[in-house]
mmCIF file of N, CA, C and O in Angstrom:
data_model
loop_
_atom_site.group_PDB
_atom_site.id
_atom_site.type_symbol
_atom_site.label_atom_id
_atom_site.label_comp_id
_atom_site.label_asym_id
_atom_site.label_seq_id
_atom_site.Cartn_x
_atom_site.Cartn_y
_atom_site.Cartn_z
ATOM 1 N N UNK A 1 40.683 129.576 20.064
ATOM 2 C CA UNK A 1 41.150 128.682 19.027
ATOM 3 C C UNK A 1 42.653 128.839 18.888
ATOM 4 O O UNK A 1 43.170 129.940 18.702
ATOM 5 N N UNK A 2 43.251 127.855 18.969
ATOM 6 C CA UNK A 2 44.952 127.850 18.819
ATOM 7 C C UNK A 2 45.254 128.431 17.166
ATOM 8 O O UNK A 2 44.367 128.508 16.315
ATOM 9 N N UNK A 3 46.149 128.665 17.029
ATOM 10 C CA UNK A 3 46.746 129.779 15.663
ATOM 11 C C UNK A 3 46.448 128.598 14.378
ATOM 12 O O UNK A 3 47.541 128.058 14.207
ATOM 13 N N UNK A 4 45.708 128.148 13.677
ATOM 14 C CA UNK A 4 45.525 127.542 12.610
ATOM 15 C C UNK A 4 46.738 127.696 11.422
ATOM 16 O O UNK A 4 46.975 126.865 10.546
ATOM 17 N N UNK A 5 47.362 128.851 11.614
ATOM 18 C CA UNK A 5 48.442 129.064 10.522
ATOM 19 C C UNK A 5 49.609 128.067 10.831
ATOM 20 O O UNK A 5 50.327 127.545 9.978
ATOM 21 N N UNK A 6 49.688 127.881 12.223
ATOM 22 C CA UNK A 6 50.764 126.768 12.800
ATOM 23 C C UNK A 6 50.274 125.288 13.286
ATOM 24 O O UNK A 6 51.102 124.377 13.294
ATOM 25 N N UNK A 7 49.155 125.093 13.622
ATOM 26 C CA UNK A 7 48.260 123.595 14.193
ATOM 27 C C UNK A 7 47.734 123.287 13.149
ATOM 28 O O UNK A 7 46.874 124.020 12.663
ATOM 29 N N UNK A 8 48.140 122.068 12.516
ATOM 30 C CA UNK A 8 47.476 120.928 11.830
ATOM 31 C C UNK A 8 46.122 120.875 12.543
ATOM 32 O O UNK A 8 46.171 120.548 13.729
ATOM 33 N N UNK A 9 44.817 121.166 11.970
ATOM 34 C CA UNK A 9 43.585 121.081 12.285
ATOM 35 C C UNK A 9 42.879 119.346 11.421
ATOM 36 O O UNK A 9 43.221 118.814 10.365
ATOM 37 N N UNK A 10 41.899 118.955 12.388
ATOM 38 C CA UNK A 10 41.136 117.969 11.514
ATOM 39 C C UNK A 10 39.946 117.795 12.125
ATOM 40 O O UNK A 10 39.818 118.245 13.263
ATOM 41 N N UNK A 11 38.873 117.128 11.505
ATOM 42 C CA UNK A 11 37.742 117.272 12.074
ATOM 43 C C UNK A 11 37.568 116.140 13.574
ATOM 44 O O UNK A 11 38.135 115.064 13.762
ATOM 45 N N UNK A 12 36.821 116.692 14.249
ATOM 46 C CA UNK A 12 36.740 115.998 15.852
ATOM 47 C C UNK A 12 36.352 114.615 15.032
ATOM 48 O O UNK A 12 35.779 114.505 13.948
ATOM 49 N N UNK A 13 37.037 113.244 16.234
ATOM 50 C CA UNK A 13 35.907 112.159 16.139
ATOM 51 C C UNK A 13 35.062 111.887 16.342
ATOM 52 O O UNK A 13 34.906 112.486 17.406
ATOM 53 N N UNK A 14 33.885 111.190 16.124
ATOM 54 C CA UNK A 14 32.637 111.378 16.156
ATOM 55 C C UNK A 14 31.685 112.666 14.610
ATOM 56 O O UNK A 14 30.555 112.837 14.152
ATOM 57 N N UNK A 15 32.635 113.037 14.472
ATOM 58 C CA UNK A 15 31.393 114.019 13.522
ATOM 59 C C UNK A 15 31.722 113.525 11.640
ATOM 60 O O UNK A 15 32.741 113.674 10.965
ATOM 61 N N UNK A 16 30.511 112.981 11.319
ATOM 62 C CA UNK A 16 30.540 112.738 9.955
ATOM 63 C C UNK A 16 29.504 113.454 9.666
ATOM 64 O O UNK A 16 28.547 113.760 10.377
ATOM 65 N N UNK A 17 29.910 113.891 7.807
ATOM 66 C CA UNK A 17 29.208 114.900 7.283
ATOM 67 C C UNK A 17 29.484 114.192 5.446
ATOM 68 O O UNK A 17 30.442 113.612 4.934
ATOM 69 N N UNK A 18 28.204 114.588 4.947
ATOM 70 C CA UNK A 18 27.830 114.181 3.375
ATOM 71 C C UNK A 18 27.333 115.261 2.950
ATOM 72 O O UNK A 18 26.746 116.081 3.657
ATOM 73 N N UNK A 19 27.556 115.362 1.601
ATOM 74 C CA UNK A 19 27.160 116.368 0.778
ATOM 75 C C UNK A 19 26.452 116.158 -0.178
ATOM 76 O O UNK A 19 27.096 116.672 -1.093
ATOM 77 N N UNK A 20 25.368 115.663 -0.692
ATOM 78 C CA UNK A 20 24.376 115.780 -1.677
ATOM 79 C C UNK A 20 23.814 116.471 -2.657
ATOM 80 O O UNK A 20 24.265 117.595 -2.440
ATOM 81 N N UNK A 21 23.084 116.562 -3.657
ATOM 82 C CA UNK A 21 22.453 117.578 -4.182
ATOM 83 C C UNK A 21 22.683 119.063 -3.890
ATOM 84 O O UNK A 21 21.949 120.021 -4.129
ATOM 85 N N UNK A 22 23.886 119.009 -3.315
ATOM 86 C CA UNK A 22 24.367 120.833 -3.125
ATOM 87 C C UNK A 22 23.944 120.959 -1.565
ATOM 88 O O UNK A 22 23.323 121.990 -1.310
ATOM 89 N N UNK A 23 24.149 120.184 -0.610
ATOM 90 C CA UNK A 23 23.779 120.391 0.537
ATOM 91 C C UNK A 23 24.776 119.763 1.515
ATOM 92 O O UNK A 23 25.450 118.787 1.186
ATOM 93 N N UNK A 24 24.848 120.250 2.543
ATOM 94 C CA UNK A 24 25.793 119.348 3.600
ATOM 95 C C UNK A 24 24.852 119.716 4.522
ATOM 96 O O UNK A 24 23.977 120.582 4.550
ATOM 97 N N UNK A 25 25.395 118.485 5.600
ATOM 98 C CA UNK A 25 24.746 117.897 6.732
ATOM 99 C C UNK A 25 26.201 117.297 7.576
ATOM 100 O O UNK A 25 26.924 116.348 7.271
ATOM 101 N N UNK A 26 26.290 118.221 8.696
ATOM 102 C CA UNK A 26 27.246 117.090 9.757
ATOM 103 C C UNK A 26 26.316 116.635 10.589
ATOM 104 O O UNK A 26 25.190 117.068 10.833
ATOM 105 N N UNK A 27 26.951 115.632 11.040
ATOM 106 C CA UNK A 27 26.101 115.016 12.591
ATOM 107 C C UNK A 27 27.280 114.530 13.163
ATOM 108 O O UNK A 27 28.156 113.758 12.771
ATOM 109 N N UNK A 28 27.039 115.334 14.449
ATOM 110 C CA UNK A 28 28.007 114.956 15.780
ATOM 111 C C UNK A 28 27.802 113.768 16.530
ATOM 112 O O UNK A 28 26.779 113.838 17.211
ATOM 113 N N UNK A 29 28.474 112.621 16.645
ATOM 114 C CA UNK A 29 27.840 111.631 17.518
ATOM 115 C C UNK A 29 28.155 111.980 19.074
ATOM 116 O O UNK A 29 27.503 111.366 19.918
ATOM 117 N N UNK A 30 28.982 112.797 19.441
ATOM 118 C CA UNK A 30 29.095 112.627 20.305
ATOM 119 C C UNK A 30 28.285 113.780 21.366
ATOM 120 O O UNK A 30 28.176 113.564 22.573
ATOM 121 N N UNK A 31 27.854 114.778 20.825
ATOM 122 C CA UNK A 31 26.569 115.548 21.063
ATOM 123 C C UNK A 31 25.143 115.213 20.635
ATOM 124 O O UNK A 31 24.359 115.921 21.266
ATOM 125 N N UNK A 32 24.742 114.676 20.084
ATOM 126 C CA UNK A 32 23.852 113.887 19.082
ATOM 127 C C UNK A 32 23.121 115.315 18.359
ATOM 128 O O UNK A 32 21.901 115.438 18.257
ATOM 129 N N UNK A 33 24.038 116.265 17.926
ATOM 130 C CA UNK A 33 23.749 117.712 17.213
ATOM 131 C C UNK A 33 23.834 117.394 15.721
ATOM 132 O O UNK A 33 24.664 116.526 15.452
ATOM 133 N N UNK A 34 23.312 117.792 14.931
ATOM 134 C CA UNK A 34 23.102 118.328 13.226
ATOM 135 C C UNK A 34 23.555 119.339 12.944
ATOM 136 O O UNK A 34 22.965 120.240 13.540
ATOM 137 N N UNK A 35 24.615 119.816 12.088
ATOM 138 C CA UNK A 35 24.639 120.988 11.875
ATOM 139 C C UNK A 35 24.590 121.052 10.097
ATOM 140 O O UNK A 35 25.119 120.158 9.436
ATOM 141 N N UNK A 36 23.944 122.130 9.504
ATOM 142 C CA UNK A 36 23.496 122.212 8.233
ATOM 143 C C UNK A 36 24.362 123.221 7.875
ATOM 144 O O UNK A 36 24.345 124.334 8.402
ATOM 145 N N UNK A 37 25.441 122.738 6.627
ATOM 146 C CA UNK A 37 26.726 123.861 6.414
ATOM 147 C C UNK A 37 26.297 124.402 5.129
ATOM 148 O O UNK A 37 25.994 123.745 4.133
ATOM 149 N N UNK A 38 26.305 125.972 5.287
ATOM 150 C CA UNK A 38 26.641 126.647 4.172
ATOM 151 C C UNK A 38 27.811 125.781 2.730
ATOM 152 O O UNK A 38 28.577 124.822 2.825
ATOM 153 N N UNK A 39 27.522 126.495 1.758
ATOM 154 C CA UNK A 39 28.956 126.527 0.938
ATOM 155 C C UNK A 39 30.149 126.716 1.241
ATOM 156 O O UNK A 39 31.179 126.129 0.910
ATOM 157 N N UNK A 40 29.917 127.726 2.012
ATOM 158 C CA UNK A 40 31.295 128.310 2.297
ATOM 159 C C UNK A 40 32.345 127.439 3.554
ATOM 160 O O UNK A 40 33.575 127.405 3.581
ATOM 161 N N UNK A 41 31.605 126.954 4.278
ATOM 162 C CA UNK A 41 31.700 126.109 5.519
ATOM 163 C C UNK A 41 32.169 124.838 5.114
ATOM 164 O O UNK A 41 33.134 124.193 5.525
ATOM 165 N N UNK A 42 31.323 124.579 4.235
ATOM 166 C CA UNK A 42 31.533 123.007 3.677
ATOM 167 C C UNK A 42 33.236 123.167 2.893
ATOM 168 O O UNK A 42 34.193 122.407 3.045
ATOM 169 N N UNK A 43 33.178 124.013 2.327
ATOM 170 C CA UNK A 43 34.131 123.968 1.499
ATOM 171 C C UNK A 43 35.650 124.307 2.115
ATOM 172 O O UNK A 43 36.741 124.062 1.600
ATOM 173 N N UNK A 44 35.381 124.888 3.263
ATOM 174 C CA UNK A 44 36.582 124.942 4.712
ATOM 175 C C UNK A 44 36.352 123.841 5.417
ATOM 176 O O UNK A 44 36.614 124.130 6.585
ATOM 177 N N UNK A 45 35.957 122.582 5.334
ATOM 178 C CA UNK A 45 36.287 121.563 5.870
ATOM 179 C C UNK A 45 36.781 120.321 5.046
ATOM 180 O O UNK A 45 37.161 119.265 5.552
ATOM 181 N N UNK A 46 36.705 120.678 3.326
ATOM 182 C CA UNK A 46 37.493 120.056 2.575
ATOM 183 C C UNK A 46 38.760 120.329 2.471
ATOM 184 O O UNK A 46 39.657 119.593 2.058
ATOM 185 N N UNK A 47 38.845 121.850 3.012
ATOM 186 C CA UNK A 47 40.412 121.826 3.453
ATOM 187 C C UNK A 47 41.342 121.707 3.976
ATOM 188 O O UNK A 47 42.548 121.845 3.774
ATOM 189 N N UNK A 48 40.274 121.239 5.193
ATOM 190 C CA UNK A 48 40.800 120.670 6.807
ATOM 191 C C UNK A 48 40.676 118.934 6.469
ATOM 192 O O UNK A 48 41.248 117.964 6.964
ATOM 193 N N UNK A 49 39.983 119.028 5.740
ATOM 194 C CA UNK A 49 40.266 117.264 5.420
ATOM 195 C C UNK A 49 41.369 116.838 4.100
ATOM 196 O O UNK A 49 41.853 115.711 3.995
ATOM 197 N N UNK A 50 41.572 117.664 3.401
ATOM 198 C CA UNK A 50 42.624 117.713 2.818
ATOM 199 C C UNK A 50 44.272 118.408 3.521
ATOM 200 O O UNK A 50 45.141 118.740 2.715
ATOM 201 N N UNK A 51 44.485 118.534 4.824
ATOM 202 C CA UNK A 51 45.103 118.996 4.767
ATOM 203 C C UNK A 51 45.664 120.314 5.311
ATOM 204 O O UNK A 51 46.736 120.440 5.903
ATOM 205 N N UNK A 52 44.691 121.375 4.992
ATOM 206 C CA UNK A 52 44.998 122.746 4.304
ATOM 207 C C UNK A 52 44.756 123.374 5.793
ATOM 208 O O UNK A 52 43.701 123.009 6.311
ATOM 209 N N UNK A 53 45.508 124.196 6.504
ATOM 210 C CA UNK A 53 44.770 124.429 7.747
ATOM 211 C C UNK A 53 45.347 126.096 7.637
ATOM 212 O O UNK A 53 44.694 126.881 8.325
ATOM 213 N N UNK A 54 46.457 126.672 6.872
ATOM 214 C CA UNK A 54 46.510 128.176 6.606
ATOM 215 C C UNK A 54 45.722 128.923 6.074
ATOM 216 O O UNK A 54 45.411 128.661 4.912
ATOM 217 N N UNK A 55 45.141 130.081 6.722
ATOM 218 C CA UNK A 55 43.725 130.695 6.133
ATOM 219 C C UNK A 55 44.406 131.122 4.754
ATOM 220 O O UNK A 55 43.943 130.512 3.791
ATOM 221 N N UNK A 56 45.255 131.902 4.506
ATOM 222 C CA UNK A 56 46.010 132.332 3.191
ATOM 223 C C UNK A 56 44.853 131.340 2.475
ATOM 224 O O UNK A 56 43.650 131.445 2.236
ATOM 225 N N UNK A 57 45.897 130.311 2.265
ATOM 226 C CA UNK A 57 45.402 128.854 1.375
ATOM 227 C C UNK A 57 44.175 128.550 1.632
ATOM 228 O O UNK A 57 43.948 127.741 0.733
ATOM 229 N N UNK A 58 43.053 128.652 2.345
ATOM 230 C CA UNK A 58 41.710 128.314 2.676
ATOM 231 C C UNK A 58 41.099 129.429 2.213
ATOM 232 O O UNK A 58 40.017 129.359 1.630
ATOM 233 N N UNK A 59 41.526 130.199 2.356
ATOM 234 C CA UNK A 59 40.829 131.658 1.182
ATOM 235 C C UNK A 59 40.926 131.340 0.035
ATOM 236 O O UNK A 59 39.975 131.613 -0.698
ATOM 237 N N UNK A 60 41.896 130.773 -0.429
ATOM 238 C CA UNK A 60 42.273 130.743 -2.338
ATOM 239 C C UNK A 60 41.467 129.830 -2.830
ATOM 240 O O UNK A 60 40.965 129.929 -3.949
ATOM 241 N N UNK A 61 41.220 128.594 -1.821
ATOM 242 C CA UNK A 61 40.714 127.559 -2.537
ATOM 243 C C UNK A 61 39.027 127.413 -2.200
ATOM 244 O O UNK A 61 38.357 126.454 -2.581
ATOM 245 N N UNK A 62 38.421 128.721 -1.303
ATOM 246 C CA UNK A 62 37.359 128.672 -0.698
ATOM 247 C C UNK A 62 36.641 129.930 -2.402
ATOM 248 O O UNK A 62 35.567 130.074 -2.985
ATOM 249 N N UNK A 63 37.622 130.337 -2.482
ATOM 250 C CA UNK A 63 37.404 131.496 -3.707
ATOM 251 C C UNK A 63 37.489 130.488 -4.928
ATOM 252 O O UNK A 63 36.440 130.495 -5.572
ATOM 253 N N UNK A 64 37.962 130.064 -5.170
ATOM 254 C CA UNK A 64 38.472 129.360 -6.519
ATOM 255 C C UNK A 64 37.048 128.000 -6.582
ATOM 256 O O UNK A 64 36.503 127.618 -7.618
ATOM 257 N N UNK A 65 36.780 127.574 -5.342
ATOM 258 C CA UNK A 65 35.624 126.535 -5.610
ATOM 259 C C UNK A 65 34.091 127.101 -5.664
ATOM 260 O O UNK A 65 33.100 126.590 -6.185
ATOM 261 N N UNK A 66 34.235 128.349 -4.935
ATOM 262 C CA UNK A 66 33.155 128.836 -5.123
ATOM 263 C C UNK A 66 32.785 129.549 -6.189
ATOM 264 O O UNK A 66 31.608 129.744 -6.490
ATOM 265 N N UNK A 67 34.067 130.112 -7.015
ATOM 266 C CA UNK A 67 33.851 131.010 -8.265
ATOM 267 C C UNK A 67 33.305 132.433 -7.349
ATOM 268 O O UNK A 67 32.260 132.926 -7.772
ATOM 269 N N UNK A 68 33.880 133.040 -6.260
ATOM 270 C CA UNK A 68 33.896 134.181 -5.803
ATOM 271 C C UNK A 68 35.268 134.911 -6.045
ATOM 272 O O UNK A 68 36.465 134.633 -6.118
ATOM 273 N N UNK A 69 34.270 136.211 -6.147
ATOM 274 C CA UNK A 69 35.977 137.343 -6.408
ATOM 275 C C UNK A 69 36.652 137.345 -5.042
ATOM 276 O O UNK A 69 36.410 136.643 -4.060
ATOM 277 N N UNK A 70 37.463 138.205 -5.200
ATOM 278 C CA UNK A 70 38.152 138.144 -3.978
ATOM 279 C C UNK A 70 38.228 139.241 -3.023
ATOM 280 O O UNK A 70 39.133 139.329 -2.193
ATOM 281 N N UNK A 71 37.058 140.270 -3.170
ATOM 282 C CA UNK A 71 36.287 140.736 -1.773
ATOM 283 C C UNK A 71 35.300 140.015 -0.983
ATOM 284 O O UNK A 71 34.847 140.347 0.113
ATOM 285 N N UNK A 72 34.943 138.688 -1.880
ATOM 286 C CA UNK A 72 33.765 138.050 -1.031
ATOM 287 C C UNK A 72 34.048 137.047 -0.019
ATOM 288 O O UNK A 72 33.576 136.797 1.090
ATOM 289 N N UNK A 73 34.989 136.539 -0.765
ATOM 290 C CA UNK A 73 35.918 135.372 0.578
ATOM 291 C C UNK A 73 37.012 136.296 0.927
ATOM 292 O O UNK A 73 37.913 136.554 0.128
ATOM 293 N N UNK A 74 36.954 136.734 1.962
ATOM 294 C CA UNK A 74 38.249 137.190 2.948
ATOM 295 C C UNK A 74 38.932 136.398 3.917
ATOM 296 O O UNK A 74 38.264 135.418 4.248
ATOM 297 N N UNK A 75 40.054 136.492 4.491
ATOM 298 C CA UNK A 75 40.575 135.831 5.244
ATOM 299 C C UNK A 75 40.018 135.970 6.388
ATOM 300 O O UNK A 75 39.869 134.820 6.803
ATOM 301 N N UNK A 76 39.592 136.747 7.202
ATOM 302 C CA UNK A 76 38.341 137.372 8.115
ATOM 303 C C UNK A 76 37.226 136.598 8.159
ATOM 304 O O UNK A 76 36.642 136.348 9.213
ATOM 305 N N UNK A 77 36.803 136.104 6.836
ATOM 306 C CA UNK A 77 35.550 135.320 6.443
ATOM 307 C C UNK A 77 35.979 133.229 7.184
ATOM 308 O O UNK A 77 35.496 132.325 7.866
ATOM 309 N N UNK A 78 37.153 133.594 6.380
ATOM 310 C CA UNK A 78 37.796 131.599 6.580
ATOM 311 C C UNK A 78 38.358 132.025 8.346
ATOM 312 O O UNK A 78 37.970 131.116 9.080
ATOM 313 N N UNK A 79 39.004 132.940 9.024
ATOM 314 C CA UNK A 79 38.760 133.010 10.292
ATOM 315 C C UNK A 79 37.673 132.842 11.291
ATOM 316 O O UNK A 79 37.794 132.374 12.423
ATOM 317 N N UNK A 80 36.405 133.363 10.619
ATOM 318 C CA UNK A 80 35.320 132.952 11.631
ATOM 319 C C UNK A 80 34.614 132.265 10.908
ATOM 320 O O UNK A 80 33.420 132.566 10.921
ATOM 321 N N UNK A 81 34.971 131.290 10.159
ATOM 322 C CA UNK A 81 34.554 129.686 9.676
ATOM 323 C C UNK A 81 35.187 128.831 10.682
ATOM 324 O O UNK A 81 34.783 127.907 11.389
ATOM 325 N N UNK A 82 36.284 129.419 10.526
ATOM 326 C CA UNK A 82 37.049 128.307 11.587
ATOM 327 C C UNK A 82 37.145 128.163 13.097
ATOM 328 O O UNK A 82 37.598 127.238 13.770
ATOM 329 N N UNK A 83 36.448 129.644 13.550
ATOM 330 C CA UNK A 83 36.590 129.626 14.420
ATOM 331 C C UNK A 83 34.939 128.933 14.990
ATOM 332 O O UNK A 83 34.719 128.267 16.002
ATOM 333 N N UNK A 84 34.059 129.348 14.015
ATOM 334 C CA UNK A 84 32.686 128.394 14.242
ATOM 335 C C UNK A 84 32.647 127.038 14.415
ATOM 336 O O UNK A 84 31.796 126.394 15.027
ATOM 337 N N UNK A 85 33.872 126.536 13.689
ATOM 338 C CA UNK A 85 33.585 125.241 13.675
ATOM 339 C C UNK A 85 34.589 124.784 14.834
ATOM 340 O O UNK A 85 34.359 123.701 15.373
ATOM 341 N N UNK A 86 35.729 125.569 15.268
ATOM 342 C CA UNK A 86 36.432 125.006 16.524
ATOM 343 C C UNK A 86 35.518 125.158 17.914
ATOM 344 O O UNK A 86 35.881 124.538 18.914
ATOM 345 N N UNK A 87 34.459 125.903 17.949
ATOM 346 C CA UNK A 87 33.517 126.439 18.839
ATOM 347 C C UNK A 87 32.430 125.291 19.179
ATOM 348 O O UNK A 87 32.133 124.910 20.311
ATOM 349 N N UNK A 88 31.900 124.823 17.953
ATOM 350 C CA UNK A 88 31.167 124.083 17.852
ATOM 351 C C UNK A 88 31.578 122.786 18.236
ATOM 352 O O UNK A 88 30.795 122.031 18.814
ATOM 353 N N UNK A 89 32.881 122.423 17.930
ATOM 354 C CA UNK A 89 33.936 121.390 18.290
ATOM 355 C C UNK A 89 33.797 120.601 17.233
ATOM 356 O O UNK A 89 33.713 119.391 17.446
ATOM 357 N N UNK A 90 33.745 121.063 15.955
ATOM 358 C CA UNK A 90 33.708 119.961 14.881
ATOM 359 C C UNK A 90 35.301 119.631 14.163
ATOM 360 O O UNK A 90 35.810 118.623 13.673
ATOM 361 N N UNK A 91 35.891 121.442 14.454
ATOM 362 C CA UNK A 91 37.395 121.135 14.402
ATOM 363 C C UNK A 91 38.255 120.800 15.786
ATOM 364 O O UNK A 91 37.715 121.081 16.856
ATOM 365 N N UNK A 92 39.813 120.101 15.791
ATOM 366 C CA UNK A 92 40.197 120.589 16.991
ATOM 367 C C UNK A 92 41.331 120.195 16.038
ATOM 368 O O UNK A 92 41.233 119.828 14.867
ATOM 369 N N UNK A 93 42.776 120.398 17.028
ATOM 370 C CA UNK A 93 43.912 119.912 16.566
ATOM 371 C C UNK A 93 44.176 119.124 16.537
ATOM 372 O O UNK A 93 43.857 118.396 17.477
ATOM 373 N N UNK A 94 44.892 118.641 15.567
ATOM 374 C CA UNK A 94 45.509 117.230 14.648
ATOM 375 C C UNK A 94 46.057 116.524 15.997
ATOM 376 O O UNK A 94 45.614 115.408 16.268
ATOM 377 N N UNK A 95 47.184 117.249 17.015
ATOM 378 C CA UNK A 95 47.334 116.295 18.117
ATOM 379 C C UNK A 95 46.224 115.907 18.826
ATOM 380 O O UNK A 95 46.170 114.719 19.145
ATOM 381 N N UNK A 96 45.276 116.678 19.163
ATOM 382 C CA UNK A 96 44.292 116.742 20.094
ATOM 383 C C UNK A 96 43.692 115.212 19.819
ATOM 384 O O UNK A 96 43.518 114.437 20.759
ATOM 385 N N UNK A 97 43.354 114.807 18.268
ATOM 386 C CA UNK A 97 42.897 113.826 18.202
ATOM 387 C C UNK A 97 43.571 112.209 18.434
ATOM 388 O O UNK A 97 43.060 111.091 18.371
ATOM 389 N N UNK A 98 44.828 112.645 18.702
ATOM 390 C CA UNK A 98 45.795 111.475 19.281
ATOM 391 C C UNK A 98 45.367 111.325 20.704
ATOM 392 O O UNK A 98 45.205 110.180 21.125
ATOM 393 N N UNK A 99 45.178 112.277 21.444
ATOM 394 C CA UNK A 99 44.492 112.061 22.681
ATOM 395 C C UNK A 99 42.838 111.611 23.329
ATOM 396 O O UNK A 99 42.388 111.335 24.441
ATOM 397 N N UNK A 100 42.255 111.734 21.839
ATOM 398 C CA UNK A 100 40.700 111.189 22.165
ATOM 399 C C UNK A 100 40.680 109.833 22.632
ATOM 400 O O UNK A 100 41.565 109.015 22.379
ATOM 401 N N UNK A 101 39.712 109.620 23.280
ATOM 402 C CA UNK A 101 39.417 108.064 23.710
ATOM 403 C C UNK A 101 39.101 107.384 22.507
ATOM 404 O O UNK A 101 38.831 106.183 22.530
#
């Protein structure tokens, strides 16, 4: 995964995701995969859709929405969020998506 503290991250094209009754759901179109996000997950991709791609700042606001102290969200924690979801390919970089078909 390229350094997130410096790459504008956003979610791949093809993958839309809703949140309901306290639940998220992505679906990849271009894998035809489901993936069912935690809280914590969901709430690191409102920050990648807002924007927010420094773990610093994705910790504060992953703590602050969840109403967790601040041994429970670590930066360690929003690192291998992000790195799950660059793995999975639901994130990539903000240029990257200038280059999709």
């Amino acid at each position: 995964m390229q350094d997130s503290a410096t790459t504008p991250l956003t979610l791949s094209p093809g993958c839309r995701w809703r949140t309901w009754e306290g639940e998220s759901v992505l679906y990849d179109t271009r894998s035809d995969a489901t993936h069912y996000l935690n809280a914590f997950s969901t709430q690191v991709l409102h920050c990648i859709e807002q924007g927010i791609a420094e773990p610093d700042a994705i910790t504060r606001r992953v703590r602050s929405a969840l109403g967790l102290r601040a041994w429970v969200a670590t930066q360690r924690d929003v690192h291998r969020a992000l790195a799950e979801l660059w793995i999975a390919g639901i994130i990539i970089a903000a240029e990257a998506e200038k280059d999709a078909p």
